Amino acid sequence: MAIQRLSKLTISLHWIIAATMIVLLAVGIYMAETDAWALYPWHKSFGILIFPVAVARVLWRIKEGWPEPVGDYPRYEQILAKLTHYALLLGTLLMPISGMVFSSMSGHGFELFGIPLAAAHPSPDKPGEVVPVNESLADFAHEAHEVIGWILILAIALHVIGALKHHVIDKDQTLQRMRGKMD
Ligand code: HEM
Ligand code: HEM
C-alpha cells in the first residue's frame, strides 16, 4: 500500500502552529514567573494572531480527515497517537480563547500589536490598577489557561517522543512526510 502524502497546507499549518505554540508556552510561563510585563502585549498579540490559523487548521482536518498512519502499528499505539492529536488540536483552540476571556474579564483588556480589541478598565481611584469586569469568570479562565497550558506541554512531549520513536526506532516515514521530505 502506497504511503499517503500530506498536503502542503497540512504541513505548513502544522509547523507554523507548532513553533508558535511552543514559543508562547515558554514565554507565557517565563513572563508569569518573572513579572516580565513588557512581554505581555507580545504574548497576547501572537496568541490572538494564531487563533484564526488554529481554527482554519481544525476546519481543514474536518474537511480532509486524519492522515493515514504510515505503517501497520498496534491498535493501542494508533489510539494513543489519535488521542494526543485531539488534545493538541483542542489545546490550540482553548489557549487563545481562555487567554482572551481572562484578559478581557480581568479588566486588563488586550490589543493586537497596538490595535485595541478589548478595552482596559482602569481603576478610577487607584492609578496603575484595573477594575475586573467579571472576577469569577476571569479567575476561571486564568486557571484554565494555566492548567490547559501544562496539559498541552505534556501532550507535546508525548507527541515529540512518538515522532522520534517512529524516526529512530521504527525508521519509518512519519517524521519525514511531515517535513515534506518523503522518499
Ligand atoms: C518539534 C515538535 C514537533 C514534531 C517533531 C512534530 C511531528 C509531527 C509528525 C511527524 C506528525 C505526523 C503524524 C502522523 O503522520 O500521523 C505530526 C502530526 C500532528 N502534530 Fe506535530 N510535531 C511537533 C509539534 C507539534 C505541536 C507543538 C503541535 C500542537 C500544539 C502539534 C500538533 C500536531 C497535530 C494536531 C498532528 C496531526 C496531524 C495534523 O492535524 O496536522 N505538533 N506532528
Ligand atoms: C495561543 C496560545 C497561547 C499559549 C500557548 C499561551 C500560554 C500561556 C502560558 C503557558 C502562560 C503561563 C500560565 C501561568 O503560569 O500563569 C500564559 C500566561 C498568560 N497568558 Fe497566555 N497563551 C496563549 C494565548 C494568550 C492570549 C491570546 C492571551 C490574551 C489575549 C493570553 C494572556 C496571558 C496572560 C495575561 C498571562 C499571564 C498570567 C499571569 O500573569 O499569571 N495568552 N500563557
PDB file of C-alpha atoms and ligand atoms in Angstrom:
ATOM      1  CA  MET A   1       0.000   0.000   0.000  1.00  0.00           C
ATOM      2  CA  ALA A   2       1.422   3.412  -1.008  1.00  0.00           C
ATOM      3  CA  ILE A   3       2.021   5.842   1.859  1.00  0.00           C
ATOM      4  CA  GLN A   4      -0.409   8.762   1.776  1.00  0.00           C
ATOM      5  CA  ARG A   5       1.363  12.103   1.231  1.00  0.00           C
ATOM      6  CA  LEU A   6       0.458  15.120   3.360  1.00  0.00           C
ATOM      7  CA  SER A   7      -0.805  18.238   1.599  1.00  0.00           C
ATOM      8  CA  LYS A   8       1.307  21.409   1.603  1.00  0.00           C
ATOM      9  CA  LEU A   9      -1.409  23.108   3.668  1.00  0.00           C
ATOM     10  CA  THR A  10      -1.284  20.380   6.353  1.00  0.00           C
ATOM     11  CA  ILE A  11       2.497  20.659   6.566  1.00  0.00           C
ATOM     12  CA  SER A  12       2.572  24.488   6.626  1.00  0.00           C
ATOM     13  CA  LEU A  13      -0.202  24.775   9.212  1.00  0.00           C
ATOM     14  CA  HIS A  14       1.466  22.104  11.374  1.00  0.00           C
ATOM     15  CA  TRP A  15       4.847  23.832  11.595  1.00  0.00           C
ATOM     16  CA  ILE A  16       3.510  27.425  11.886  1.00  0.00           C
ATOM     17  CA  ILE A  17       1.251  26.391  14.757  1.00  0.00           C
ATOM     18  CA  ALA A  18       3.819  24.061  16.380  1.00  0.00           C
ATOM     19  CA  ALA A  19       6.536  26.747  16.522  1.00  0.00           C
ATOM     20  CA  THR A  20       4.133  29.483  17.715  1.00  0.00           C
ATOM     21  CA  MET A  21       2.586  27.296  20.426  1.00  0.00           C
ATOM     22  CA  ILE A  22       5.947  26.128  21.788  1.00  0.00           C
ATOM     23  CA  VAL A  23       7.270  29.710  21.947  1.00  0.00           C
ATOM     24  CA  LEU A  24       4.029  31.040  23.522  1.00  0.00           C
ATOM     25  CA  LEU A  25       4.050  28.303  26.177  1.00  0.00           C
ATOM     26  CA  ALA A  26       7.654  29.104  27.108  1.00  0.00           C
ATOM     27  CA  VAL A  27       7.149  32.896  27.034  1.00  0.00           C
ATOM     28  CA  GLY A  28       3.849  32.580  28.984  1.00  0.00           C
ATOM     29  CA  ILE A  29       5.489  30.667  31.832  1.00  0.00           C
ATOM     30  CA  TYR A  30       8.563  32.919  31.844  1.00  0.00           C
ATOM     31  CA  MET A  31       6.617  36.196  31.909  1.00  0.00           C
ATOM     32  CA  ALA A  32       4.146  34.983  34.572  1.00  0.00           C
ATOM     33  CA  GLU A  33       7.000  33.693  36.789  1.00  0.00           C
ATOM     34  CA  THR A  34       9.223  36.769  36.462  1.00  0.00           C
ATOM     35  CA  ASP A  35       6.576  39.529  36.069  1.00  0.00           C
ATOM     36  CA  ALA A  36       8.123  40.465  32.704  1.00  0.00           C
ATOM     37  CA  TRP A  37       5.338  42.959  31.880  1.00  0.00           C
ATOM     38  CA  ALA A  38       6.983  44.077  28.614  1.00  0.00           C
ATOM     39  CA  LEU A  39       6.340  40.615  27.156  1.00  0.00           C
ATOM     40  CA  TYR A  40       2.579  40.592  27.920  1.00  0.00           C
ATOM     41  CA  PRO A  41       1.452  42.592  24.830  1.00  0.00           C
ATOM     42  CA  TRP A  42       3.634  40.419  22.547  1.00  0.00           C
ATOM     43  CA  HIS A  43       2.335  37.197  24.130  1.00  0.00           C
ATOM     44  CA  LYS A  44      -1.255  38.387  23.737  1.00  0.00           C
ATOM     45  CA  SER A  45      -0.810  39.633  20.142  1.00  0.00           C
ATOM     46  CA  PHE A  46       0.809  36.430  18.829  1.00  0.00           C
ATOM     47  CA  GLY A  47      -1.743  34.356  20.795  1.00  0.00           C
ATOM     48  CA  ILE A  48      -4.613  36.249  19.149  1.00  0.00           C
ATOM     49  CA  LEU A  49      -2.953  36.003  15.723  1.00  0.00           C
ATOM     50  CA  ILE A  50      -2.581  32.222  15.919  1.00  0.00           C
ATOM     51  CA  PHE A  51      -6.263  31.721  16.827  1.00  0.00           C
ATOM     52  CA  PRO A  52      -7.764  32.059  13.288  1.00  0.00           C
ATOM     53  CA  VAL A  53      -4.910  29.890  11.964  1.00  0.00           C
ATOM     54  CA  ALA A  54      -5.753  27.205  14.553  1.00  0.00           C
ATOM     55  CA  VAL A  55      -9.460  27.389  13.611  1.00  0.00           C
ATOM     56  CA  ALA A  56      -8.544  27.060   9.912  1.00  0.00           C
ATOM     57  CA  ARG A  57      -6.405  24.028  10.757  1.00  0.00           C
ATOM     58  CA  VAL A  58      -9.276  22.304  12.615  1.00  0.00           C
ATOM     59  CA  LEU A  59     -11.677  23.024   9.724  1.00  0.00           C
ATOM     60  CA  TRP A  60      -9.072  21.662   7.299  1.00  0.00           C
ATOM     61  CA  ARG A  61      -8.781  18.484   9.416  1.00  0.00           C
ATOM     62  CA  ILE A  62     -12.582  18.065   9.420  1.00  0.00           C
ATOM     63  CA  LYS A  63     -12.704  18.530   5.638  1.00  0.00           C
ATOM     64  CA  GLU A  64      -9.645  16.432   4.780  1.00  0.00           C
ATOM     65  CA  GLY A  65      -9.860  13.752   7.508  1.00  0.00           C
ATOM     66  CA  TRP A  66      -6.861  12.494   9.526  1.00  0.00           C
ATOM     67  CA  PRO A  67      -3.675  11.359   7.764  1.00  0.00           C
ATOM     68  CA  GLU A  68      -3.439   7.562   7.450  1.00  0.00           C
ATOM     69  CA  PRO A  69      -0.632   6.122   9.649  1.00  0.00           C
ATOM     70  CA  VAL A  70       2.410   5.275   7.535  1.00  0.00           C
ATOM     71  CA  GLY A  71       2.576   1.690   8.844  1.00  0.00           C
ATOM     72  CA  ASP A  72       0.519  -1.084  10.394  1.00  0.00           C
ATOM     73  CA  TYR A  73       1.020  -0.203  14.046  1.00  0.00           C
ATOM     74  CA  PRO A  74      -0.641  -1.858  17.084  1.00  0.00           C
ATOM     75  CA  ARG A  75      -4.104  -0.535  17.886  1.00  0.00           C
ATOM     76  CA  TYR A  76      -3.084   0.950  21.260  1.00  0.00           C
ATOM     77  CA  GLU A  77      -0.372   2.979  19.543  1.00  0.00           C
ATOM     78  CA  GLN A  78      -2.789   4.347  16.948  1.00  0.00           C
ATOM     79  CA  ILE A  79      -5.337   5.218  19.673  1.00  0.00           C
ATOM     80  CA  LEU A  80      -2.659   6.956  21.779  1.00  0.00           C
ATOM     81  CA  ALA A  81      -1.483   8.967  18.754  1.00  0.00           C
ATOM     82  CA  LYS A  82      -5.073   9.931  17.850  1.00  0.00           C
ATOM     83  CA  LEU A  83      -5.907  10.984  21.440  1.00  0.00           C
ATOM     84  CA  THR A  84      -2.730  13.089  21.541  1.00  0.00           C
ATOM     85  CA  HIS A  85      -3.604  14.745  18.212  1.00  0.00           C
ATOM     86  CA  TYR A  86      -7.115  15.587  19.521  1.00  0.00           C
ATOM     87  CA  ALA A  87      -5.595  17.057  22.710  1.00  0.00           C
ATOM     88  CA  LEU A  88      -3.140  19.143  20.653  1.00  0.00           C
ATOM     89  CA  LEU A  89      -5.862  20.482  18.344  1.00  0.00           C
ATOM     90  CA  LEU A  90      -8.171  21.260  21.266  1.00  0.00           C
ATOM     91  CA  GLY A  91      -5.324  22.934  23.158  1.00  0.00           C
ATOM     92  CA  THR A  92      -4.535  25.232  20.234  1.00  0.00           C
ATOM     93  CA  LEU A  93      -8.162  26.462  20.370  1.00  0.00           C
ATOM     94  CA  LEU A  94      -8.630  26.613  24.157  1.00  0.00           C
ATOM     95  CA  MET A  95      -5.389  28.502  24.948  1.00  0.00           C
ATOM     96  CA  PRO A  96      -6.199  31.630  22.888  1.00  0.00           C
ATOM     97  CA  ILE A  97      -9.867  31.521  23.968  1.00  0.00           C
ATOM     98  CA  SER A  98      -9.051  31.268  27.702  1.00  0.00           C
ATOM     99  CA  GLY A  99      -6.342  33.939  27.305  1.00  0.00           C
ATOM    100  CA  MET A 100      -8.763  36.401  25.680  1.00  0.00           C
ATOM    101  CA  VAL A 101     -11.561  35.699  28.203  1.00  0.00           C
ATOM    102  CA  PHE A 102      -9.119  36.030  31.104  1.00  0.00           C
ATOM    103  CA  SER A 103      -7.547  39.284  29.877  1.00  0.00           C
ATOM    104  CA  SER A 104     -10.855  40.959  29.000  1.00  0.00           C
ATOM    105  CA  MET A 105     -12.703  39.854  32.180  1.00  0.00           C
ATOM    106  CA  SER A 106      -9.813  40.797  34.500  1.00  0.00           C
ATOM    107  CA  GLY A 107     -10.099  44.394  33.280  1.00  0.00           C
ATOM    108  CA  HIS A 108      -6.622  44.455  31.680  1.00  0.00           C
ATOM    109  CA  GLY A 109      -8.030  44.116  28.158  1.00  0.00           C
ATOM    110  CA  PHE A 110      -5.912  43.208  25.125  1.00  0.00           C
ATOM    111  CA  GLU A 111      -4.561  44.689  21.923  1.00  0.00           C
ATOM    112  CA  LEU A 112      -3.366  43.239  18.627  1.00  0.00           C
ATOM    113  CA  PHE A 113       0.022  44.904  18.085  1.00  0.00           C
ATOM    114  CA  GLY A 114      -1.352  48.215  19.413  1.00  0.00           C
ATOM    115  CA  ILE A 115      -4.885  47.926  17.954  1.00  0.00           C
ATOM    116  CA  PRO A 116      -7.270  47.781  20.945  1.00  0.00           C
ATOM    117  CA  LEU A 117      -9.609  44.765  20.720  1.00  0.00           C
ATOM    118  CA  ALA A 118     -10.890  44.560  24.316  1.00  0.00           C
ATOM    119  CA  ALA A 119     -10.820  47.774  26.345  1.00  0.00           C
ATOM    120  CA  ALA A 120      -8.935  48.000  29.640  1.00  0.00           C
ATOM    121  CA  HIS A 121     -10.899  49.142  32.711  1.00  0.00           C
ATOM    122  CA  PRO A 122      -8.546  51.367  34.739  1.00  0.00           C
ATOM    123  CA  SER A 123      -9.437  51.921  38.376  1.00  0.00           C
ATOM    124  CA  PRO A 124     -10.804  55.487  38.892  1.00  0.00           C
ATOM    125  CA  ASP A 125      -9.039  55.914  42.255  1.00  0.00           C
ATOM    126  CA  LYS A 126      -6.012  53.557  42.194  1.00  0.00           C
ATOM    127  CA  PRO A 127      -3.542  54.597  39.461  1.00  0.00           C
ATOM    128  CA  GLY A 128      -1.988  51.674  37.547  1.00  0.00           C
ATOM    129  CA  GLU A 129      -4.686  49.213  38.703  1.00  0.00           C
ATOM    130  CA  VAL A 130      -7.721  47.853  36.858  1.00  0.00           C
ATOM    131  CA  VAL A 131     -11.322  47.045  37.828  1.00  0.00           C
ATOM    132  CA  PRO A 132     -12.372  43.470  36.904  1.00  0.00           C
ATOM    133  CA  VAL A 133     -15.328  43.136  34.534  1.00  0.00           C
ATOM    134  CA  ASN A 134     -16.278  39.691  35.900  1.00  0.00           C
ATOM    135  CA  GLU A 135     -13.903  38.442  38.566  1.00  0.00           C
ATOM    136  CA  SER A 136     -15.134  34.836  38.836  1.00  0.00           C
ATOM    137  CA  LEU A 137     -15.039  34.349  35.052  1.00  0.00           C
ATOM    138  CA  ALA A 138     -11.565  35.936  34.953  1.00  0.00           C
ATOM    139  CA  ASP A 139     -10.341  33.562  37.715  1.00  0.00           C
ATOM    140  CA  PHE A 140     -11.835  30.542  35.951  1.00  0.00           C
ATOM    141  CA  ALA A 141     -10.275  31.467  32.590  1.00  0.00           C
ATOM    142  CA  HIS A 142      -6.909  32.198  34.287  1.00  0.00           C
ATOM    143  CA  GLU A 143      -6.941  28.759  35.935  1.00  0.00           C
ATOM    144  CA  ALA A 144      -7.943  27.142  32.606  1.00  0.00           C
ATOM    145  CA  HIS A 145      -5.121  28.987  30.768  1.00  0.00           C
ATOM    146  CA  GLU A 146      -2.603  27.631  33.273  1.00  0.00           C
ATOM    147  CA  VAL A 147      -3.920  24.036  33.586  1.00  0.00           C
ATOM    148  CA  ILE A 148      -4.541  23.548  29.841  1.00  0.00           C
ATOM    149  CA  GLY A 149      -1.067  25.010  29.234  1.00  0.00           C
ATOM    150  CA  TRP A 150       0.515  22.289  31.366  1.00  0.00           C
ATOM    151  CA  ILE A 151      -1.626  19.538  29.806  1.00  0.00           C
ATOM    152  CA  LEU A 152      -0.524  20.819  26.391  1.00  0.00           C
ATOM    153  CA  ILE A 153       3.144  20.676  27.418  1.00  0.00           C
ATOM    154  CA  LEU A 154       2.696  17.012  28.442  1.00  0.00           C
ATOM    155  CA  ALA A 155       0.842  16.240  25.190  1.00  0.00           C
ATOM    156  CA  ILE A 156       3.599  17.926  23.117  1.00  0.00           C
ATOM    157  CA  ALA A 157       6.287  15.957  24.998  1.00  0.00           C
ATOM    158  CA  LEU A 158       4.435  12.695  24.288  1.00  0.00           C
ATOM    159  CA  HIS A 159       3.899  13.758  20.667  1.00  0.00           C
ATOM    160  CA  VAL A 160       7.582  14.554  20.089  1.00  0.00           C
ATOM    161  CA  ILE A 161       8.679  11.288  21.772  1.00  0.00           C
ATOM    162  CA  GLY A 162       6.237   9.460  19.440  1.00  0.00           C
ATOM    163  CA  ALA A 163       7.621  11.256  16.360  1.00  0.00           C
ATOM    164  CA  LEU A 164      11.198  10.424  17.381  1.00  0.00           C
ATOM    165  CA  LYS A 165      10.271   6.799  18.109  1.00  0.00           C
ATOM    166  CA  HIS A 166       8.940   6.482  14.549  1.00  0.00           C
ATOM    167  CA  HIS A 167      12.059   8.085  13.143  1.00  0.00           C
ATOM    168  CA  VAL A 168      14.770   6.393  15.245  1.00  0.00           C
ATOM    169  CA  ILE A 169      13.314   3.032  16.310  1.00  0.00           C
ATOM    170  CA  ASP A 170      10.754   2.152  13.607  1.00  0.00           C
ATOM    171  CA  LYS A 171      12.812   4.004  10.965  1.00  0.00           C
ATOM    172  CA  ASP A 172       9.624   4.859   9.069  1.00  0.00           C
ATOM    173  CA  GLN A 173       8.450   7.920   7.066  1.00  0.00           C
ATOM    174  CA  THR A 174       6.227   9.515   9.757  1.00  0.00           C
ATOM    175  CA  LEU A 175       8.517  12.451  10.545  1.00  0.00           C
ATOM    176  CA  GLN A 176       9.858  12.773   7.008  1.00  0.00           C
ATOM    177  CA  ARG A 177       6.425  13.152   5.449  1.00  0.00           C
ATOM    178  CA  MET A 178       5.508  15.892   7.974  1.00  0.00           C
ATOM    179  CA  ARG A 179       8.781  17.587   6.963  1.00  0.00           C
ATOM    180  CA  GLY A 180       7.650  17.343   3.331  1.00  0.00           C
ATOM    181  CA  LYS A 181      10.695  15.157   2.627  1.00  0.00           C
ATOM    182  CA  MET A 182       9.213  11.731   1.994  1.00  0.00           C
ATOM    183  CA  ASP A 183      11.268   9.341  -0.187  1.00  0.00           C
TER     184      ASP A 183
HETATM  185  C1  HEM B   1       9.192  19.659  17.375  1.00  0.00           C
HETATM  186  C2  HEM B   1       7.951  19.387  17.595  1.00  0.00           C
HETATM  187  C3  HEM B   1       7.053  18.517  16.754  1.00  0.00           C
HETATM  188  C4  HEM B   1       7.323  17.447  15.941  1.00  0.00           C
HETATM  189  C5  HEM B   1       8.688  16.814  15.660  1.00  0.00           C
HETATM  190  C6  HEM B   1       6.070  17.007  15.381  1.00  0.00           C
HETATM  191  C7  HEM B   1       5.913  15.957  14.478  1.00  0.00           C
HETATM  192  C8  HEM B   1       4.718  15.517  13.949  1.00  0.00           C
HETATM  193  C9  HEM B   1       4.593  14.441  12.993  1.00  0.00           C
HETATM  194  C10 HEM B   1       5.722  13.615  12.446  1.00  0.00           C
HETATM  195  C11 HEM B   1       3.262  14.305  12.700  1.00  0.00           C
HETATM  196  C12 HEM B   1       2.616  13.294  11.722  1.00  0.00           C
HETATM  197  C13 HEM B   1       1.943  12.180  12.476  1.00  0.00           C
HETATM  198  C14 HEM B   1       1.290  11.169  11.539  1.00  0.00           C
HETATM  199  O1  HEM B   1       1.740  11.015  10.418  1.00  0.00           O
HETATM  200  O2  HEM B   1       0.319  10.530  11.987  1.00  0.00           O
HETATM  201  C15 HEM B   1       2.543  15.304  13.471  1.00  0.00           C
HETATM  202  C16 HEM B   1       1.174  15.475  13.454  1.00  0.00           C
HETATM  203  C17 HEM B   1       0.496  16.374  14.231  1.00  0.00           C
HETATM  204  N1  HEM B   1       1.065  17.308  15.077  1.00  0.00           N
HETATM  205 FE1  HEM B   1       3.046  17.564  15.448  1.00  0.00          FE
HETATM  206  N2  HEM B   1       5.058  17.792  15.860  1.00  0.00           N
HETATM  207  C18 HEM B   1       5.603  18.731  16.706  1.00  0.00           C
HETATM  208  C19 HEM B   1       4.937  19.708  17.406  1.00  0.00           C
HETATM  209  C20 HEM B   1       3.557  19.846  17.432  1.00  0.00           C
HETATM  210  C21 HEM B   1       2.862  20.852  18.233  1.00  0.00           C
HETATM  211  C22 HEM B   1       3.533  21.856  19.163  1.00  0.00           C
HETATM  212  C23 HEM B   1       1.530  20.684  17.977  1.00  0.00           C
HETATM  213  C24 HEM B   1       0.340  21.438  18.526  1.00  0.00           C
HETATM  214  C25 HEM B   1       0.314  22.142  19.610  1.00  0.00           C
HETATM  215  C26 HEM B   1       1.392  19.577  17.013  1.00  0.00           C
HETATM  216  C27 HEM B   1       0.183  19.085  16.536  1.00  0.00           C
HETATM  217  C28 HEM B   1       0.045  18.032  15.665  1.00  0.00           C
HETATM  218  C29 HEM B   1      -1.248  17.523  15.181  1.00  0.00           C
HETATM  219  C30 HEM B   1      -2.625  18.043  15.602  1.00  0.00           C
HETATM  220  C31 HEM B   1      -0.950  16.485  14.287  1.00  0.00           C
HETATM  221  C32 HEM B   1      -1.975  15.611  13.491  1.00  0.00           C
HETATM  222  C33 HEM B   1      -1.944  15.942  12.034  1.00  0.00           C
HETATM  223  C34 HEM B   1      -2.418  17.336  11.760  1.00  0.00           C
HETATM  224  O3  HEM B   1      -3.511  17.710  12.221  1.00  0.00           O
HETATM  225  O4  HEM B   1      -1.682  18.076  11.085  1.00  0.00           O
HETATM  226  N3  HEM B   1       2.648  19.111  16.710  1.00  0.00           N
HETATM  227  N4  HEM B   1       3.446  16.026  14.213  1.00  0.00           N
HETATM  228  C1  HEM B   2      -2.432  30.860  21.762  1.00  0.00           C
HETATM  229  C2  HEM B   2      -1.645  30.365  22.518  1.00  0.00           C
HETATM  230  C3  HEM B   2      -1.284  30.728  23.928  1.00  0.00           C
HETATM  231  C4  HEM B   2      -0.485  29.947  24.690  1.00  0.00           C
HETATM  232  C5  HEM B   2       0.165  28.626  24.286  1.00  0.00           C
HETATM  233  C6  HEM B   2      -0.368  30.602  25.980  1.00  0.00           C
HETATM  234  C7  HEM B   2       0.349  30.087  27.044  1.00  0.00           C
HETATM  235  C8  HEM B   2       0.479  30.680  28.283  1.00  0.00           C
HETATM  236  C9  HEM B   2       1.124  30.098  29.432  1.00  0.00           C
HETATM  237  C10 HEM B   2       1.725  28.689  29.489  1.00  0.00           C
HETATM  238  C11 HEM B   2       1.082  31.003  30.432  1.00  0.00           C
HETATM  239  C12 HEM B   2       1.619  30.842  31.858  1.00  0.00           C
HETATM  240  C13 HEM B   2       0.482  30.482  32.773  1.00  0.00           C
HETATM  241  C14 HEM B   2       0.792  30.736  34.211  1.00  0.00           C
HETATM  242  O1  HEM B   2       1.722  30.135  34.722  1.00  0.00           O
HETATM  243  O2  HEM B   2       0.046  31.552  34.807  1.00  0.00           O
HETATM  244  C15 HEM B   2       0.410  32.173  29.937  1.00  0.00           C
HETATM  245  C16 HEM B   2       0.171  33.313  30.666  1.00  0.00           C
HETATM  246  C17 HEM B   2      -0.614  34.357  30.223  1.00  0.00           C
HETATM  247  N1  HEM B   2      -1.296  34.428  29.019  1.00  0.00           N
HETATM  248 FE1  HEM B   2      -1.180  33.130  27.507  1.00  0.00          FE
HETATM  249  N2  HEM B   2      -1.082  31.778  25.971  1.00  0.00           N
HETATM  250  C18 HEM B   2      -1.670  31.898  24.735  1.00  0.00           C
HETATM  251  C19 HEM B   2      -2.504  32.923  24.319  1.00  0.00           C
HETATM  252  C20 HEM B   2      -2.869  34.012  25.096  1.00  0.00           C
HETATM  253  C21 HEM B   2      -3.784  35.066  24.683  1.00  0.00           C
HETATM  254  C22 HEM B   2      -4.484  35.141  23.326  1.00  0.00           C
HETATM  255  C23 HEM B   2      -3.877  35.947  25.727  1.00  0.00           C
HETATM  256  C24 HEM B   2      -4.680  37.211  25.858  1.00  0.00           C
HETATM  257  C25 HEM B   2      -5.237  37.884  24.895  1.00  0.00           C
HETATM  258  C26 HEM B   2      -3.014  35.443  26.801  1.00  0.00           C
HETATM  259  C27 HEM B   2      -2.823  36.083  28.020  1.00  0.00           C
HETATM  260  C28 HEM B   2      -1.984  35.628  29.008  1.00  0.00           C
HETATM  261  C29 HEM B   2      -1.715  36.369  30.240  1.00  0.00           C
HETATM  262  C30 HEM B   2      -2.272  37.736  30.612  1.00  0.00           C
HETATM  263  C31 HEM B   2      -0.853  35.562  31.004  1.00  0.00           C
HETATM  264  C32 HEM B   2      -0.210  35.907  32.365  1.00  0.00           C
HETATM  265  C33 HEM B   2      -0.920  35.255  33.507  1.00  0.00           C
HETATM  266  C34 HEM B   2      -0.307  35.612  34.826  1.00  0.00           C
HETATM  267  O3  HEM B   2       0.309  36.689  34.954  1.00  0.00           O
HETATM  268  O4  HEM B   2      -0.488  34.819  35.743  1.00  0.00           O
HETATM  269  N3  HEM B   2      -2.430  34.264  26.380  1.00  0.00           N
HETATM  270  N4  HEM B   2       0.035  31.960  28.621  1.00  0.00           N
END
